[in-house]
């Protein structure tokens, strides 16, 4: 039998994503984003995002089908992000997915957005049928995960942020530097021209008695704010590139150190990166360097697949189909606070 | 010609399946649960199809109440209607959800619950809507030309509005289908299902970030 053809729908935040995969082959990844409508608010406005999802849903499905060169009748299963995310936004995708599943008489898989960020790696780097450690770093989450099998139903969280997520820290620091939303890409760009050792910003929860795989970024954000305010108050220019580079170095230093340590302690051979912040060029470079030093293999999807998209949902759905997971029922809720360890709803 | 009809503009989650030619043969299922649209609608539609003995492939059109109504529930109904129609290649027809409450032979005010101490409303005479649907506080709804009122909003603010209250708090899918029947039967062009939100999204642009040093 050929691999399952799966359509995946993602609406947990401000991107309406529809992806189509056959097994772990990517056929289409259509996205409509409302990010520009949110930019002037400095963050995602839930009602604006939900309205945009409703408008974009059918056209985005249409574009994905066209790109993949398949019809809805060819689809074997529908996967959808059931959580976590913005409740009203999730609901649009979940309702659409149920409707397609019902009208086409195909199984529905309500999946975890964070596991999908991890599973998307399969589309580029192929199957990984042994345990790995995954560093999931996004706008709402920063966690170190033990993943027995990428795309499987089991995930264990070894540690997580106790306050802000890494992406959130990028967004907040960008705002205080007067950079646009979302803050990750502009800081990434500016940091290339700055000196990462210019300012010694704190590395949160990195002491010998701190929990080994937990993160904290809110103290870092405050330290950056203090430093910038001090400069401004003294009437001096703020060296934005140096601040960006030094802030970024503090973030990726802690992220990679802890992720590599987790992989070594767990005796696994691979470290996998996922989530929007995994698009960061410095995080990718430092992770590559530290994995090489530790004898670990690094797996990281291309930047376009790190941020939210429908292909990641389809990729996870296809694995669940392959492993014979039971489909979700038509009455599943959209769960804005879905636990990171619940892969399938 | 079988139609699927959906309305999620109120606390009622409603679906119907049946022949467009005979509204009395429609299988209608309604559950009242103001926060349950996302979970209840798809199983309710499946139940209607099963009870009517109709498969999705046998449907000819989808009729949906486009509101006004609380946004989150309303969107569930509309995206469901749009997606089912897309999956089966069906035309969609939109009906103002307030029209599904109007009583044909009376001059009535239809008022539904808009939350935030407001109602969605419109006035009707001879079965026709006389106003664009609006949202306002019950005190501010004009009552001229109305001899009675109907709808969950009318019930909730019965004392303020003061007109005789008729039965039927939620959109009636038989009326909803009837309102679209002519277009469905004539094979009129498919219509975009545009929600009647009547309110802008709540969103405020942020000020400068707060200083962290005193
Ligand atoms: N090149 C980059 N460098 C650093 N951060 C980045 C980069 N590109 C995107 N980001 C950050 O990634 C975040 C968005 O990632 P993603 O889309 O995965 O988050 P989300 O879906 O909002 O959150 P979650 O996945 O936790 O629900 C934003 O905070 C953004 O600033
Ligand atoms: Mg995400």
PDB file of C-alpha atoms in Angstrom, chain A residues 17-138:
ATOM      1  CA  UNK A  17      -1.640  26.847   7.250  1.00  0.00           C
ATOM      2  CA  UNK A  18      -2.703  23.962   5.052  1.00  0.00           C
ATOM      3  CA  UNK A  19      -0.144  21.299   4.205  1.00  0.00           C
ATOM      4  CA  UNK A  20      -0.341  18.094   2.240  1.00  0.00           C
ATOM      5  CA  UNK A  21       2.096  15.227   2.667  1.00  0.00           C
ATOM      6  CA  UNK A  22       2.369  11.692   1.390  1.00  0.00           C
ATOM      7  CA  UNK A  23       3.992   9.782   4.243  1.00  0.00           C
ATOM      8  CA  UNK A  24       6.994  11.939   4.964  1.00  0.00           C
ATOM      9  CA  UNK A  25       7.116  13.581   1.543  1.00  0.00           C
ATOM     10  CA  UNK A  26       6.031  17.217   1.470  1.00  0.00           C
ATOM     11  CA  UNK A  27       3.680  17.976  -1.419  1.00  0.00           C
ATOM     12  CA  UNK A  28       2.281  21.383  -0.454  1.00  0.00           C
ATOM     13  CA  UNK A  29       2.607  23.968   2.272  1.00  0.00           C
ATOM     14  CA  UNK A  30       0.141  26.822   1.735  1.00  0.00           C
ATOM     15  CA  UNK A  31       0.049  29.681   4.227  1.00  0.00           C
ATOM     16  CA  UNK A  32      -2.038  32.815   4.655  1.00  0.00           C
ATOM     17  CA  UNK A  33      -0.776  35.077   7.397  1.00  0.00           C
ATOM     18  CA  UNK A  34      -2.538  37.884   9.225  1.00  0.00           C
ATOM     19  CA  UNK A  35       0.739  39.027  10.804  1.00  0.00           C
ATOM     20  CA  UNK A  36       0.595  42.425   9.112  1.00  0.00           C
ATOM     21  CA  UNK A  37      -2.784  43.159  10.636  1.00  0.00           C
ATOM     22  CA  UNK A  38      -1.294  42.523  14.091  1.00  0.00           C
ATOM     23  CA  UNK A  39       2.018  44.319  13.669  1.00  0.00           C
ATOM     24  CA  UNK A  40       0.748  47.734  14.765  1.00  0.00           C
ATOM     25  CA  UNK A  41      -0.626  46.187  17.959  1.00  0.00           C
ATOM     26  CA  UNK A  42       2.772  44.749  18.855  1.00  0.00           C
ATOM     27  CA  UNK A  43       1.314  41.277  19.245  1.00  0.00           C
ATOM     28  CA  UNK A  44      -1.353  38.963  17.896  1.00  0.00           C
ATOM     29  CA  UNK A  45      -4.929  40.199  18.452  1.00  0.00           C
ATOM     30  CA  UNK A  46      -6.994  37.014  18.873  1.00  0.00           C
ATOM     31  CA  UNK A  47     -10.218  38.260  17.279  1.00  0.00           C
ATOM     32  CA  UNK A  48      -8.362  39.661  14.271  1.00  0.00           C
ATOM     33  CA  UNK A  49      -6.581  36.324  13.836  1.00  0.00           C
ATOM     34  CA  UNK A  50      -9.827  34.338  14.096  1.00  0.00           C
ATOM     35  CA  UNK A  51     -11.572  36.500  11.495  1.00  0.00           C
ATOM     36  CA  UNK A  52      -8.646  36.082   9.144  1.00  0.00           C
ATOM     37  CA  UNK A  53      -8.681  32.285   9.567  1.00  0.00           C
ATOM     38  CA  UNK A  54     -12.329  32.100   8.546  1.00  0.00           C
ATOM     39  CA  UNK A  55     -11.670  34.106   5.392  1.00  0.00           C
ATOM     40  CA  UNK A  56      -8.496  32.271   4.480  1.00  0.00           C
ATOM     41  CA  UNK A  57      -9.520  28.685   5.172  1.00  0.00           C
ATOM     42  CA  UNK A  58     -11.115  27.642   1.912  1.00  0.00           C
ATOM     43  CA  UNK A  59      -8.718  29.531  -0.398  1.00  0.00           C
ATOM     44  CA  UNK A  60      -5.725  28.113   1.469  1.00  0.00           C
ATOM     45  CA  UNK A  61      -7.044  24.558   1.179  1.00  0.00           C
ATOM     46  CA  UNK A  62      -7.552  25.233  -2.525  1.00  0.00           C
ATOM     47  CA  UNK A  63      -3.991  26.462  -3.001  1.00  0.00           C
ATOM     48  CA  UNK A  64      -2.546  23.476  -1.173  1.00  0.00           C
ATOM     49  CA  UNK A  65      -4.507  21.026  -3.334  1.00  0.00           C
ATOM     50  CA  UNK A  66      -3.460  22.802  -6.482  1.00  0.00           C
ATOM     51  CA  UNK A  67       0.213  22.803  -5.515  1.00  0.00           C
ATOM     52  CA  UNK A  68       0.091  19.127  -4.552  1.00  0.00           C
ATOM     53  CA  UNK A  69      -1.789  18.254  -7.724  1.00  0.00           C
ATOM     54  CA  UNK A  70      -4.392  16.221  -5.866  1.00  0.00           C
ATOM     55  CA  UNK A  71      -8.131  16.477  -5.265  1.00  0.00           C
ATOM     56  CA  UNK A  72      -9.957  16.341  -1.944  1.00  0.00           C
ATOM     57  CA  UNK A  73     -11.213  12.875  -2.877  1.00  0.00           C
ATOM     58  CA  UNK A  74      -7.634  11.616  -2.939  1.00  0.00           C
ATOM     59  CA  UNK A  75      -6.983  12.639   0.681  1.00  0.00           C
ATOM     60  CA  UNK A  76      -6.787   9.672   3.063  1.00  0.00           C
ATOM     61  CA  UNK A  77      -6.935  11.538   6.397  1.00  0.00           C
ATOM     62  CA  UNK A  78      -7.362  15.013   7.844  1.00  0.00           C
ATOM     63  CA  UNK A  79      -5.089  16.250  10.639  1.00  0.00           C
ATOM     64  CA  UNK A  80      -5.585  19.483  12.564  1.00  0.00           C
ATOM     65  CA  UNK A  81      -3.953  21.385  15.384  1.00  0.00           C
ATOM     66  CA  UNK A  82      -6.287  20.826  18.360  1.00  0.00           C
ATOM     67  CA  UNK A  83      -4.093  22.839  20.768  1.00  0.00           C
ATOM     68  CA  UNK A  84      -2.353  24.557  22.400  1.00  0.00           C
ATOM     69  CA  UNK A  85      -2.949  28.044  21.020  1.00  0.00           C
ATOM     70  CA  UNK A  86      -5.532  30.827  20.881  1.00  0.00           C
ATOM     71  CA  UNK A  87      -8.928  29.291  21.651  1.00  0.00           C
ATOM     72  CA  UNK A  88     -10.971  31.146  19.050  1.00  0.00           C
ATOM     73  CA  UNK A  89      -8.335  30.692  16.365  1.00  0.00           C
ATOM     74  CA  UNK A  90      -7.950  26.965  17.023  1.00  0.00           C
ATOM     75  CA  UNK A  91     -11.695  26.527  16.814  1.00  0.00           C
ATOM     76  CA  UNK A  92     -11.832  27.693  13.196  1.00  0.00           C
ATOM     77  CA  UNK A  93      -9.316  25.076  12.078  1.00  0.00           C
ATOM     78  CA  UNK A  94     -10.801  22.309  14.196  1.00  0.00           C
ATOM     79  CA  UNK A  95     -14.309  22.984  12.876  1.00  0.00           C
ATOM     80  CA  UNK A  96     -13.043  23.068   9.294  1.00  0.00           C
ATOM     81  CA  UNK A  97     -11.136  19.814   9.744  1.00  0.00           C
ATOM     82  CA  UNK A  98     -14.164  18.084  11.226  1.00  0.00           C
ATOM     83  CA  UNK A  99     -16.275  19.303   8.319  1.00  0.00           C
ATOM     84  CA  UNK A 100     -13.835  17.974   5.708  1.00  0.00           C
ATOM     85  CA  UNK A 101     -13.518  14.675   7.579  1.00  0.00           C
ATOM     86  CA  UNK A 102     -17.289  14.328   7.851  1.00  0.00           C
ATOM     87  CA  UNK A 103     -18.080  15.344   4.279  1.00  0.00           C
ATOM     88  CA  UNK A 104     -15.319  13.192   2.765  1.00  0.00           C
ATOM     89  CA  UNK A 105     -15.843  10.308   5.208  1.00  0.00           C
ATOM     90  CA  UNK A 106     -12.181  10.262   6.189  1.00  0.00           C
ATOM     91  CA  UNK A 107     -10.563   9.839   9.626  1.00  0.00           C
ATOM     92  CA  UNK A 108      -9.754  12.947  11.674  1.00  0.00           C
ATOM     93  CA  UNK A 109      -6.623  13.374  13.806  1.00  0.00           C
ATOM     94  CA  UNK A 110      -6.611  16.244  16.317  1.00  0.00           C
ATOM     95  CA  UNK A 111      -2.939  16.745  17.086  1.00  0.00           C
ATOM     96  CA  UNK A 112      -0.665  18.728  19.351  1.00  0.00           C
ATOM     97  CA  UNK A 113       0.856  21.818  17.746  1.00  0.00           C
ATOM     98  CA  UNK A 114       4.121  21.391  19.639  1.00  0.00           C
ATOM     99  CA  UNK A 115       4.567  17.774  18.602  1.00  0.00           C
ATOM    100  CA  UNK A 116       3.898  18.927  15.061  1.00  0.00           C
ATOM    101  CA  UNK A 117       6.780  21.441  15.377  1.00  0.00           C
ATOM    102  CA  UNK A 118       8.969  18.432  16.190  1.00  0.00           C
ATOM    103  CA  UNK A 119       7.513  16.036  13.586  1.00  0.00           C
ATOM    104  CA  UNK A 120       8.012  18.463  10.688  1.00  0.00           C
ATOM    105  CA  UNK A 121      11.670  17.455  10.746  1.00  0.00           C
ATOM    106  CA  UNK A 122      10.704  14.131   9.116  1.00  0.00           C
ATOM    107  CA  UNK A 123       9.807  15.935   5.904  1.00  0.00           C
ATOM    108  CA  UNK A 124      13.386  16.996   5.418  1.00  0.00           C
ATOM    109  CA  UNK A 125      15.535  14.600   7.337  1.00  0.00           C
ATOM    110  CA  UNK A 126      13.637  11.325   7.015  1.00  0.00           C
ATOM    111  CA  UNK A 127      12.518   8.855   9.653  1.00  0.00           C
ATOM    112  CA  UNK A 128      14.153   8.756  13.076  1.00  0.00           C
ATOM    113  CA  UNK A 129      13.101   5.562  14.783  1.00  0.00           C
ATOM    114  CA  UNK A 130      15.167   5.921  17.923  1.00  0.00           C
ATOM    115  CA  UNK A 131      14.879   8.215  20.927  1.00  0.00           C
ATOM    116  CA  UNK A 132      16.111  11.770  20.536  1.00  0.00           C
ATOM    117  CA  UNK A 133      16.093  14.941  22.557  1.00  0.00           C
ATOM    118  CA  UNK A 134      14.132  17.791  21.012  1.00  0.00           C
ATOM    119  CA  UNK A 135      14.541  21.457  21.847  1.00  0.00           C
ATOM    120  CA  UNK A 136      11.213  23.100  21.159  1.00  0.00           C
ATOM    121  CA  UNK A 137      11.527  26.878  21.080  1.00  0.00           C
ATOM    122  CA  UNK A 138       8.646  29.004  19.854  1.00  0.00           C
TER     123      UNK A 138
END
